[in-house]
Amino acid sequence: MGMWVGRGRKARAAYGFDDIALVPGSLTINPNEVDISWELCGRRFQIPIMAAAMDGVVSPKLAIEMGRLGGLAVLNLEGIFSRYENPDEVLDRITSASLEEATKIIQGIYGEPIKEELIHKRVSEIKKGGGPVVVSSIPQRAERFAKIAEEAGADFFVVQSTVTTARHIATEYKPMDLRQLKKHLSIPLIVGNVVTYEACLELMECGVDALLIGVGPGAACTSREVLGLGVPQVTATADSAAARDFYYKRTGRYVPIVTDGGMNLPRGTRIRVGVAGSLEQILFGPAFTEDGTLNLVGAIRTCMGSVGAMSIRELQQTELIIAPSIKTEGKVFQRAQKLGTPR
């Protein structure tokens, strides 16, 4: 399979969200009657949306609000919330800086050491607010931070890097042992990011509880531009789901995969709370624009009703077509009136 890209060299075709479309079903369902809840490591959540572990996305306050609304938000333990007692002042410095100054300011800000007592404090803040506590770190700090987060009362621990594998070769430092980390951790372990069938299968065999899928097409990811790495998100998700299904048939253990990135503005991944609207409005509406940046839950429900999917599992089985022209086909009036584009 694949296409020749040069003499003796083949490449497999891969597809992103803009290349495919879901086929409407022969049965339709009232959108208000579909079930959009999903289960992660034995816990059920009402909306299938996670906020990414980025300082510009998730604060303790947003994590609490996201939990109240039925979703999940991942707090980055490598960021400003574990480095500064008053992170709002730091964020103000970043947002008020010019583009020329921003990089230098950010480099200085992240030079401040991480403080273990602040990890305890942030986990406690989210816990007291009633939200599920999901925190993340890079592999190099995973063993240390996982223990701290667990002691502080975190519900999930995420190990995340540009590319994560079960086997990592290094002589300058001791690679993280995922099997040992999972063995000594009493809370669920989520690992990412990964895109291939083989890598997913090996990570599942290490005992991880869920996987984050995506390298390259994320809204803030520079891996494709800077490193030349990536797989379009639909292909990455389909390959990973195939590994998940094979592993489930072989072992009886179901490992959820969470597609992380690859969606453009109308699907909501680049929305800034407070700019597009409140978090509740972004998730549940009402929408005062037609560009898809508000009422994401309503959009999911309407889509599921149109393809005849009563649950998220059924939605995952929807027929796909390769349709790169569907976003522009016949859209002359939309383009003229700038409908469906962000304000």
mmCIF file of C-alpha atoms in Angstrom, residues 107-289:
data_model
loop_
_atom_site.group_PDB
_atom_site.id
_atom_site.type_symbol
_atom_site.label_atom_id
_atom_site.label_comp_id
_atom_site.label_asym_id
_atom_site.label_seq_id
_atom_site.Cartn_x
_atom_site.Cartn_y
_atom_site.Cartn_z
ATOM 1 C CA GLN A 107 12.047 31.892 28.932
ATOM 2 C CA GLY A 108 12.727 33.876 32.107
ATOM 3 C CA ILE A 109 9.418 32.909 33.688
ATOM 4 C CA TYR A 110 10.019 29.190 33.187
ATOM 5 C CA GLY A 111 13.460 29.515 34.699
ATOM 6 C CA GLU A 112 11.794 29.688 38.118
ATOM 7 C CA PRO A 113 12.049 26.275 39.866
ATOM 8 C CA ILE A 114 8.996 24.080 40.422
ATOM 9 C CA LYS A 115 7.869 24.004 44.063
ATOM 10 C CA GLU A 116 6.441 20.786 45.491
ATOM 11 C CA GLU A 117 4.267 22.663 47.981
ATOM 12 C CA LEU A 118 2.545 24.439 45.074
ATOM 13 C CA ILE A 119 1.725 21.091 43.452
ATOM 14 C CA HIS A 120 -0.012 20.106 46.695
ATOM 15 C CA LYS A 121 -1.763 23.473 46.802
ATOM 16 C CA ARG A 122 -3.087 23.362 43.215
ATOM 17 C CA VAL A 123 -4.333 19.784 43.564
ATOM 18 C CA SER A 124 -6.088 20.741 46.812
ATOM 19 C CA GLU A 125 -7.667 23.817 45.184
ATOM 20 C CA ILE A 126 -9.241 21.742 42.415
ATOM 21 C CA LYS A 127 -10.266 19.008 44.865
ATOM 22 C CA LYS A 128 -11.964 21.514 47.173
ATOM 23 C CA GLY A 129 -13.749 22.996 44.163
ATOM 24 C CA GLY A 130 -15.337 19.628 43.503
ATOM 25 C CA GLY A 131 -13.623 18.898 40.218
ATOM 26 C CA PRO A 132 -11.807 15.741 39.155
ATOM 27 C CA VAL A 133 -8.071 16.418 39.466
ATOM 28 C CA VAL A 134 -6.023 15.530 36.388
ATOM 29 C CA VAL A 135 -2.369 16.644 36.368
ATOM 30 C CA SER A 136 0.494 16.052 33.961
ATOM 31 C CA SER A 137 4.277 16.045 33.787
ATOM 32 C CA ILE A 138 7.022 15.161 31.329
ATOM 33 C CA PRO A 139 8.615 11.679 31.587
ATOM 34 C CA GLN A 140 11.797 12.970 33.280
ATOM 35 C CA ARG A 141 9.814 14.151 36.325
ATOM 36 C CA ALA A 142 7.016 11.585 36.197
ATOM 37 C CA GLU A 143 8.116 9.319 39.048
ATOM 38 C CA ARG A 144 8.646 12.192 41.462
ATOM 39 C CA PHE A 145 5.571 14.217 40.495
ATOM 40 C CA ALA A 146 3.255 11.195 40.333
ATOM 41 C CA LYS A 147 4.002 10.410 43.968
ATOM 42 C CA ILE A 148 3.418 14.039 45.012
ATOM 43 C CA ALA A 149 0.188 14.305 43.019
ATOM 44 C CA GLU A 150 -1.107 11.020 44.379
ATOM 45 C CA GLU A 151 -0.378 12.066 47.972
ATOM 46 C CA ALA A 152 -2.125 15.407 47.350
ATOM 47 C CA GLY A 153 -5.281 13.634 46.165
ATOM 48 C CA ALA A 154 -5.107 13.727 42.358
ATOM 49 C CA ASP A 155 -7.541 11.444 40.512
ATOM 50 C CA PHE A 156 -5.518 10.891 37.310
ATOM 51 C CA PHE A 157 -1.869 11.312 36.391
ATOM 52 C CA VAL A 158 -0.755 12.089 32.839
ATOM 53 C CA VAL A 159 2.733 11.541 31.421
ATOM 54 C CA GLN A 160 3.032 13.581 28.257
ATOM 55 C CA SER A 161 5.815 14.420 25.827
ATOM 56 C CA THR A 162 6.172 15.184 22.121
ATOM 57 C CA VAL A 163 6.475 11.455 21.368
ATOM 58 C CA THR A 164 6.126 8.809 24.072
ATOM 59 C CA THR A 165 7.162 5.172 23.645
ATOM 60 C CA ALA A 166 7.447 2.154 25.906
ATOM 61 C CA ARG A 167 11.122 1.808 24.964
ATOM 62 C CA HIS A 168 13.446 4.810 25.227
ATOM 63 C CA ILE A 169 17.231 4.623 24.818
ATOM 64 C CA ALA A 170 19.397 7.140 26.688
ATOM 65 C CA THR A 171 22.876 7.086 28.249
ATOM 66 C CA GLU A 172 22.865 10.631 29.675
ATOM 67 C CA TYR A 173 19.999 9.886 32.051
ATOM 68 C CA LYS A 174 17.890 7.003 33.297
ATOM 69 C CA PRO A 175 14.818 6.524 31.097
ATOM 70 C CA MET A 176 11.427 6.378 32.787
ATOM 71 C CA ASP A 177 10.169 2.835 33.388
ATOM 72 C CA LEU A 178 6.444 2.942 32.635
ATOM 73 C CA ARG A 179 5.826 -0.535 34.013
ATOM 74 C CA GLN A 180 7.348 0.402 37.350
ATOM 75 C CA LEU A 181 5.567 3.756 37.427
ATOM 76 C CA LYS A 182 2.225 2.064 36.869
ATOM 77 C CA LYS A 183 3.036 -0.649 39.399
ATOM 78 C CA HIS A 184 3.647 1.868 42.194
ATOM 79 C CA LEU A 185 0.778 4.213 41.274
ATOM 80 C CA SER A 186 -2.681 3.688 42.747
ATOM 81 C CA ILE A 187 -4.405 6.257 40.495
ATOM 82 C CA PRO A 188 -5.004 5.817 36.732
ATOM 83 C CA LEU A 189 -2.080 6.549 34.426
ATOM 84 C CA ILE A 190 -2.682 8.286 31.092
ATOM 85 C CA VAL A 191 0.211 8.461 28.597
ATOM 86 C CA GLY A 192 0.839 10.414 25.402
ATOM 87 C CA ASN A 193 1.476 11.371 22.787
ATOM 88 C CA VAL A 194 1.546 8.461 20.377
ATOM 89 C CA VAL A 195 0.327 7.811 16.823
ATOM 90 C CA THR A 196 1.281 4.322 15.602
ATOM 91 C CA TYR A 197 -0.302 0.899 16.013
ATOM 92 C CA GLU A 198 2.895 -0.719 17.308
ATOM 93 C CA ALA A 199 3.734 2.019 19.820
ATOM 94 C CA CYS A 200 0.165 2.027 21.174
ATOM 95 C CA LEU A 201 0.206 -1.730 21.623
ATOM 96 C CA GLU A 202 3.495 -1.665 23.532
ATOM 97 C CA LEU A 203 2.262 1.105 25.831
ATOM 98 C CA MET A 204 -0.927 -0.823 26.576
ATOM 99 C CA GLU A 205 1.178 -3.850 27.456
ATOM 100 C CA CYS A 206 2.967 -1.670 30.036
ATOM 101 C CA GLY A 207 -0.365 -1.350 31.836
ATOM 102 C CA VAL A 208 -1.274 2.264 31.049
ATOM 103 C CA ASP A 209 -4.938 3.119 31.584
ATOM 104 C CA ALA A 210 -5.494 5.472 28.616
ATOM 105 C CA LEU A 211 -3.573 6.979 25.696
ATOM 106 C CA LEU A 212 -3.419 10.454 24.175
ATOM 107 C CA ILE A 213 -3.231 10.251 20.386
ATOM 108 C CA GLY A 214 -1.672 12.914 18.203
ATOM 109 C CA VAL A 215 1.701 14.215 17.001
ATOM 110 C CA GLY A 216 1.936 17.124 14.577
ATOM 111 C CA PRO A 217 -1.540 18.500 13.887
ATOM 112 C CA GLY A 218 -2.334 20.038 17.301
ATOM 113 C CA ALA A 219 -3.519 23.646 17.500
ATOM 114 C CA ALA A 220 -0.352 24.775 19.310
ATOM 115 C CA CYS A 221 1.939 21.928 18.221
ATOM 116 C CA THR A 222 5.086 22.838 16.265
ATOM 117 C CA SER A 223 6.370 19.260 15.794
ATOM 118 C CA ARG A 224 5.397 19.150 12.134
ATOM 119 C CA GLU A 225 6.905 22.539 11.260
ATOM 120 C CA VAL A 226 10.050 22.384 13.410
ATOM 121 C CA LEU A 227 10.867 18.659 13.583
ATOM 122 C CA GLY A 228 9.092 17.336 10.494
ATOM 123 C CA LEU A 229 7.156 14.852 12.676
ATOM 124 C CA GLY A 230 3.492 14.010 12.544
ATOM 125 C CA VAL A 231 0.622 11.896 11.308
ATOM 126 C CA PRO A 232 -2.723 13.422 10.250
ATOM 127 C CA GLN A 233 -5.169 12.953 13.073
ATOM 128 C CA VAL A 234 -7.830 10.714 11.535
ATOM 129 C CA THR A 235 -5.256 8.148 10.404
ATOM 130 C CA ALA A 236 -3.433 8.323 13.756
ATOM 131 C CA THR A 237 -6.695 7.797 15.640
ATOM 132 C CA ALA A 238 -7.837 4.923 13.409
ATOM 133 C CA ASP A 239 -4.480 3.121 13.719
ATOM 134 C CA SER A 240 -4.491 3.578 17.493
ATOM 135 C CA ALA A 241 -8.089 2.379 17.781
ATOM 136 C CA ALA A 242 -7.144 -0.739 15.824
ATOM 137 C CA ALA A 243 -4.369 -1.435 18.349
ATOM 138 C CA ARG A 244 -6.813 -0.826 21.212
ATOM 139 C CA ASP A 245 -9.363 -3.249 19.726
ATOM 140 C CA PHE A 246 -6.731 -5.931 19.108
ATOM 141 C CA TYR A 247 -5.459 -5.575 22.675
ATOM 142 C CA TYR A 248 -9.007 -5.755 24.058
ATOM 143 C CA LYS A 249 -9.782 -8.961 22.129
ATOM 144 C CA ARG A 250 -6.558 -10.541 23.354
ATOM 145 C CA THR A 251 -6.713 -9.482 27.017
ATOM 146 C CA GLY A 252 -10.264 -8.338 27.815
ATOM 147 C CA ARG A 253 -8.906 -5.002 29.077
ATOM 148 C CA TYR A 254 -10.286 -1.912 27.315
ATOM 149 C CA VAL A 255 -7.857 1.022 27.111
ATOM 150 C CA PRO A 256 -9.528 4.306 26.066
ATOM 151 C CA ILE A 257 -7.786 6.451 23.483
ATOM 152 C CA VAL A 258 -8.252 10.221 23.444
ATOM 153 C CA THR A 259 -7.622 12.008 20.170
ATOM 154 C CA ASP A 260 -5.526 15.055 21.033
ATOM 155 C CA GLY A 261 -5.333 17.735 18.344
ATOM 156 C CA GLY A 262 -5.956 18.102 14.641
ATOM 157 C CA MET A 263 -9.225 20.004 14.879
ATOM 158 C CA ASN A 264 -9.586 23.501 13.470
ATOM 159 C CA LEU A 265 -11.543 26.485 14.759
ATOM 160 C CA PRO A 266 -15.089 25.400 13.915
ATOM 161 C CA ARG A 267 -14.478 22.296 16.033
ATOM 162 C CA GLY A 268 -13.377 24.385 18.982
ATOM 163 C CA THR A 269 -9.802 23.492 19.884
ATOM 164 C CA ARG A 270 -8.406 27.010 19.536
ATOM 165 C CA ILE A 271 -11.118 28.839 21.440
ATOM 166 C CA ARG A 272 -10.024 31.093 24.283
ATOM 167 C CA VAL A 273 -12.409 31.299 27.206
ATOM 168 C CA GLY A 274 -13.471 34.901 27.764
ATOM 169 C CA VAL A 275 -12.822 35.818 24.119
ATOM 170 C CA ALA A 276 -15.290 33.529 22.361
ATOM 171 C CA GLY A 277 -17.519 33.412 25.448
ATOM 172 C CA SER A 278 -17.722 31.826 28.878
ATOM 173 C CA LEU A 279 -16.764 28.175 29.232
ATOM 174 C CA GLU A 280 -20.420 27.246 29.737
ATOM 175 C CA GLN A 281 -21.411 29.102 26.580
ATOM 176 C CA ILE A 282 -18.599 27.517 24.579
ATOM 177 C CA LEU A 283 -19.755 24.074 25.656
ATOM 178 C CA PHE A 284 -23.527 24.473 25.809
ATOM 179 C CA GLY A 285 -24.437 27.732 24.053
ATOM 180 C CA PRO A 286 -26.461 29.646 23.206
ATOM 181 C CA ALA A 287 -24.444 30.418 20.088
ATOM 182 C CA PHE A 288 -24.463 33.932 18.648
ATOM 183 C CA THR A 289 -22.051 33.049 15.817
#
